[in-house]
C-alpha angles and dihedrals in degrees: 000000000000124000092245093051092047094050095045088061094055106078122345127213097265092049091047090053090053091050094047092050087063089064103045088130088076091070105177093345115122110211112202101158102091091137089062096048135336119238116247116230120237095241091055092064091044092054093045093050093047089052093051093046094049100043139050115229119182136184105302089225085065106028121060092194092058089045091052091050090054091050088053089052090052089057091045092054093047091048089054087059093046098252140093141216092275090066105027138024123211123219115192114224138168090264146309091299093058090044090056092046093047091051096054095039089055098037119114104222097169140036125220112191139140089269093061146279126287124181121204133205142245111223123186137176115245089229092065123120118263089256088067094045088056089062088074090077093056092045093050090052087058090056096242131138113267112207129180124202127200127237093252096044091049094052091045095048098048090057091063113103119229128180116254113263116261090236146328111312120250121276087240090066119095123244128242119208117201118195120195136151123252087214131012111246086205100065108350097255110159115223116215117274096184091070098071096099090046089053091050088050090059107261089148095050093097091055091051092049088061087062092049092247126150111256102182088098142111113263121221126183124219107194117201100209098166093110095036108052098056091072106011140069111245106197109195091182087071105022110048114182116172094237132020124191126198146153121225098211089065089059102038106012089235141098104031122200093043129106140143144230112212112203126194104233094226089057097044095097091069090065091077103118099079106133108181121070126191135188114313097017100094135066092208136003129178116209098202095045133046093249131125140139119214121224118267099225108086101229092042093059095040102047104079119204127346114340120236085256098173090054091048091050089053089065091077089062090044092058091041089053093054092049090048096050104033122063120223097237105133115062087333094281128111094220091057088053091052091045093056093042094054093039094059093045090053092044090053091051091045091054094047094049092045090057097049114114134170119244089261089061098253120134115260099200137054110201120207100202135137094206139036095227092257093125127040089200092071103030134060134194099287131106121190123189150134129227128239129209124229091267092054096255120133126258109228114244091232089057088053091045092055092051092046090052089051090055092045092248119143116209134148122247133187126043097313093228089296106111094166096059091038092054093046097049095041090045093232120157126219089251091053091049090055091046090052089052090052088050089059103266116139134174111281098012127126098249098117102164131039116183087346094303122116120248092199144355145239119266126198116188128180135216134192090270095059123100139192086264088068089053091051094047091056094047091047089055091049091051095047097044108030114013101039095216134122113268111235113197109228119248103238127191090190112105106186095106131052119220101243133199090255087084119071112209120227108277116248091234091056092050093048093043094050093046089051091052091048093050102039107029132047092211091147089072098045144352133248109235119209112232111261121232108229120215117251090232131043088234119100114228129207097238100182144011119201133176129192106212094184116046110251094004127109127299127262106211118211118226101194119000142332134204122250115223135186093281100037128280112005112263092008108143094342093136131054137181116234133191126237089270091056096252117138114250118224137177088265087073099029118023090186090074089088088064090066101091113198123204127193115216105191094181094056093030092232138139105216120197124205128191126173112261095013132092112252123256131201138204130189116268088232127046116271113260116212117209088350090279111062123073125214119273111304122221141164133223139160132256117183090342092307119122109236127198117213148155125250110239095213143262099285097061091038091056090046092054093044091053093045094052097034092234120123127233099014119160132202112225129189119208112246116248087229094054110114111202111169124207116238112270114270126216090282093052092249124144126199127192117255135207116210094303119121107238118352145010097253139021120205123201124192109215090206088062090050091053089049090052092045090057091055098052107104101175106121090207092061112089105160120140122233090257091050090048091049091054091055090067091059096216125178093209122040119190132173119215126171092236122063127226096007089119087077089071097051123110102180136010134202113204112186104311097339132091126215133186121222110236096187140273123323114248106223130215133185092285087089087064091066116097102233092211100050107017091234120144126229134178091242147116094015093062093053093044089054092047095047096047100040095255095315101125099202126139128158128012134261120233134192124199117255099177145262119312127234093017094296113171097193109102095190120111115210131216112244092031117151114260118213114184122197124208090195137001095283114025126074116219113248 
């Protein structure tokens, strides 16, 4: 059967439309992080809620009906994996991680009998998830050998044939537990499942002997299936590991906090070392004496306390949902359908990325794969890669992440909690890993390049709800932002997916404009620089003062002067908009926030809000005081991980903002005057108080640097003026100097009669790609900033207030003041 024919049978256009309608909440968002968590369909929640509203479910320790329902769910789960309670038992856990932990904590590695003492081993594959690596600590506490095996050695060893054992080994022999993943969560490589019996027969004995470990032991296999079962068919009637760990949210998206440990019944007796017992796991317990007897049935003695029974009951609707949405077209099983669907999407992306080249002919992508997508049996629906620039240097994954966020594309970057695969594919030694840690790099941080080398990668993973349009949207973004080539949509003969409205085709103007640039201008080899307008005087002038009363809303530009307070400019970022859950709303979630234009009326002591098409509304600059003694409603929120105390500004303005932004239940909060939010210590150990800004009291932008940047933006779809581009950086202080980028060298600045200290460059995110007049998003200028500064997305400088000079008491800073930057403590920059 041809690839095209096979794929066309997977999911047809009508079925794909039905699936996509379940995820209308995504809008234009492209979700490519299925390996992290599946998305839950809308109808699933509806069915779960209807069930809960129409039935009464009680604690299963009390209610037999609820207990019977849970037992039915156990059979349903086992049936999904092609087995039944006579072969496997299911233990509900909080997730795959707890399942792994419970297995090793309970596992009997050694035997201690009259005939002697034998100690077993814990063996794990280097490519395992961090949750498996953590099992080493438990195993070491049990005084067993802990052995790791590499990807290549594992694949080589399991191919060796060994005769079947003559019989079950003696109970005096130790036990060896091998943990390996069914599928790598790093790049989707599928490890063999047909080797389990060979492993139990001792095919890895020779490897253990090299480590001087005892091999006359019983082998048990712990299969980490968390990354495998969301898009693959695990058939336990054929593949029979002793223990299988999984999480349900990775399959269905809901419920979270629920997983399972599947235990082969013939191997259950080895899980005899569990120490702790909770409610419901014992037949008898005496409080005044250390006496108890655990229950005989495996899951009853292993499931401590009350089960999350409502989450477990939701699983029925989860399985019903899959059977309702996914056709049984491959081997008559829905998971085979999903496996083929996601495989061909990933293969299409793999082929497109593999063919991407810069105009100078150099490859644009480094792929970190262990297969070439020629065989679905060894590869799943994941593609992992990094991007290269024209000069061969790496693009940092955080740079890519920012651009992906700008295009509403969700991917995962970093090492994905899989340090073994990450090290192998990035060719990083243990010594280098430790050196990177000493240099400040930690798991999950944003340090993506060290000495030009990547610390992680980019992972794209597909689910049953993804389409070829999602593939094209990602490749289009890569072409526009990193490769500078025209995106050519592949001609596909495969018909399983319909091209939906979620994908926005390349605009004709962009195509024509880019082709014109390619044909008529050699801008890949150099850049046209707009002529700079020198100042008439050598003095630098403070052109503009702006404050942003409400965090992430529009600017209020000062015409004459403005007072400096303890936290920066008075009323600068003293208000914020929060959601119903108390989380601060920013332009990253709602670009229309920039359309709310605040105005400070000092005479009337009012904050006045304007929004196009709506009547204005005002609130007092200070919280309303009732009866002269009681303040307005107090609340707390977080800004950059700091707890912030504030006052609610009332229902009227909250309703006005909710209507303006089209988001329900928003509230306007003013930071309390007593709230003390310190800035992070600078190099001198100083700390300044902050309002609701992210990093520092002031942000300075040099307009000459903006003009310089504007001249390097080559995207024909970007038409912003220099003034519009300046506004995107949301600076408090705007200067205009004849020379660009010199502000990066400054240490201190005197503006008029006030001194400021430079706290460092401003790290930019995709907020600068939002037009502050319209709320529309563009790919620029973030892409060009990243390109010009080798992935370091910094533009503008942070300042903190030192104080007035020459004993001045006036705290007002005036527009058109002279700006005198200092490169060191003595010299003034010229």
